[in-house]
Amino acid sequence: MSGDGDKCKNVRFPVLTIPNCKQGALRAVRYNVDGEYVLTCGSDRTIKLWNPEKSLLLSSYQGHSGDVLDVRGSCDNSQLASGSSDKSVFLWDVTTSRLSRRWRGHNSAVTAIQFNELSTLIISGSQDNTVKIWDVRAGRSSQKEIQSLDEAKDCITSIAITNHTILVGCADGFTRLDQASHLVSVADETVKLIDKDTGELLAEYKGHTDSKYRDYKIEVGFDFSDRYVLSASPFGSIFVWDLISESVKGLCKINEEEQTIKNPVTSLNPHPTRPRVVCSVGGGVYTFDLEEEGWNKRQIRSQQQSQLQQQQMSSGCKQELFVLRQNNP
């Protein structure tokens, strides 16, 4: 069986790896606000915080009673928000790893989560076809959402926040509310760039070639400079397109082996300030550089032995003092 982009000549391989996060199947991987740390969540019902440069586990967060499907960090790095198949939204204190708040307002799994830009609100999307907004500043006695959006006709698959607008992706084939323009991964094996005001198709990015593309939720995004369009793939790779020309710039692949069966990229997240992207495949996390000058070099920096040694040395382990950089205004 041939997978997406097998004939592409421009290939990147990981510069950093966490081969096994020990969380079962990973559901999402996210950078924190400044890109220094990585969050993972998985089928083992936990959230983990990592130093990706050292492949070092810094903290774990346990409390959900179902798969954790999405997680996000606040704008000052002090809190995490998570959504789970247990229908709940959790707010965590990063430093103590303790649960600060929990809300149960959805009637099905919480599939997408976001903070607003000031991290005063949490926006959650669910398989119950609703988006709910929760006030982080309200007292513990307040368990009711401050607003519920119920226009969707199917499962909420993604949420994006810019300024005072909410962009919602849905399995019913529509996007709702607005941004200047937005990327949409479509079940016709394409990624589309759509104008927010008119709904006009601005660009269409092609390259996925297998029908399995239709069976997965495929995450997409822009790199930090808006130069490249990035898309996950059912075959363990990330497609990279040039935003303007719509041509395939290259592929990010986990390894050089041409396997008959390849694991899908379950999640990807562009770095907020650098030409990098992190993704999850199976139970591992992989980081790729996207600098222009290296697209024709088939290189991989293997760090697994040293990473395993570091993990063994730190197993007990929070001997590295974990201090998140605070973004004080």
Coordinates of C-alpha atoms in Angstrom, one line a residue, residues 75 115-122 134-138 146:
C75 CA -1.4 33.2 28.2
F115 CA -8.6 29.9 26.2
N116 CA -9.4 33.4 25.0
E117 CA -6.5 35.7 24.6
L118 CA -6.5 37.0 28.2
S119 CA -7.2 33.5 29.6
T120 CA -10.2 34.8 31.4
L121 CA -12.6 32.5 29.5
I122 CA -12.4 28.8 28.4
W134 CA -16.9 29.2 30.9
D135 CA -15.8 32.1 33.1
V136 CA -12.4 31.3 34.8
R137 CA -12.8 34.2 37.2
A138 CA -16.2 33.1 38.6
I146 CA -22.0 31.9 30.6

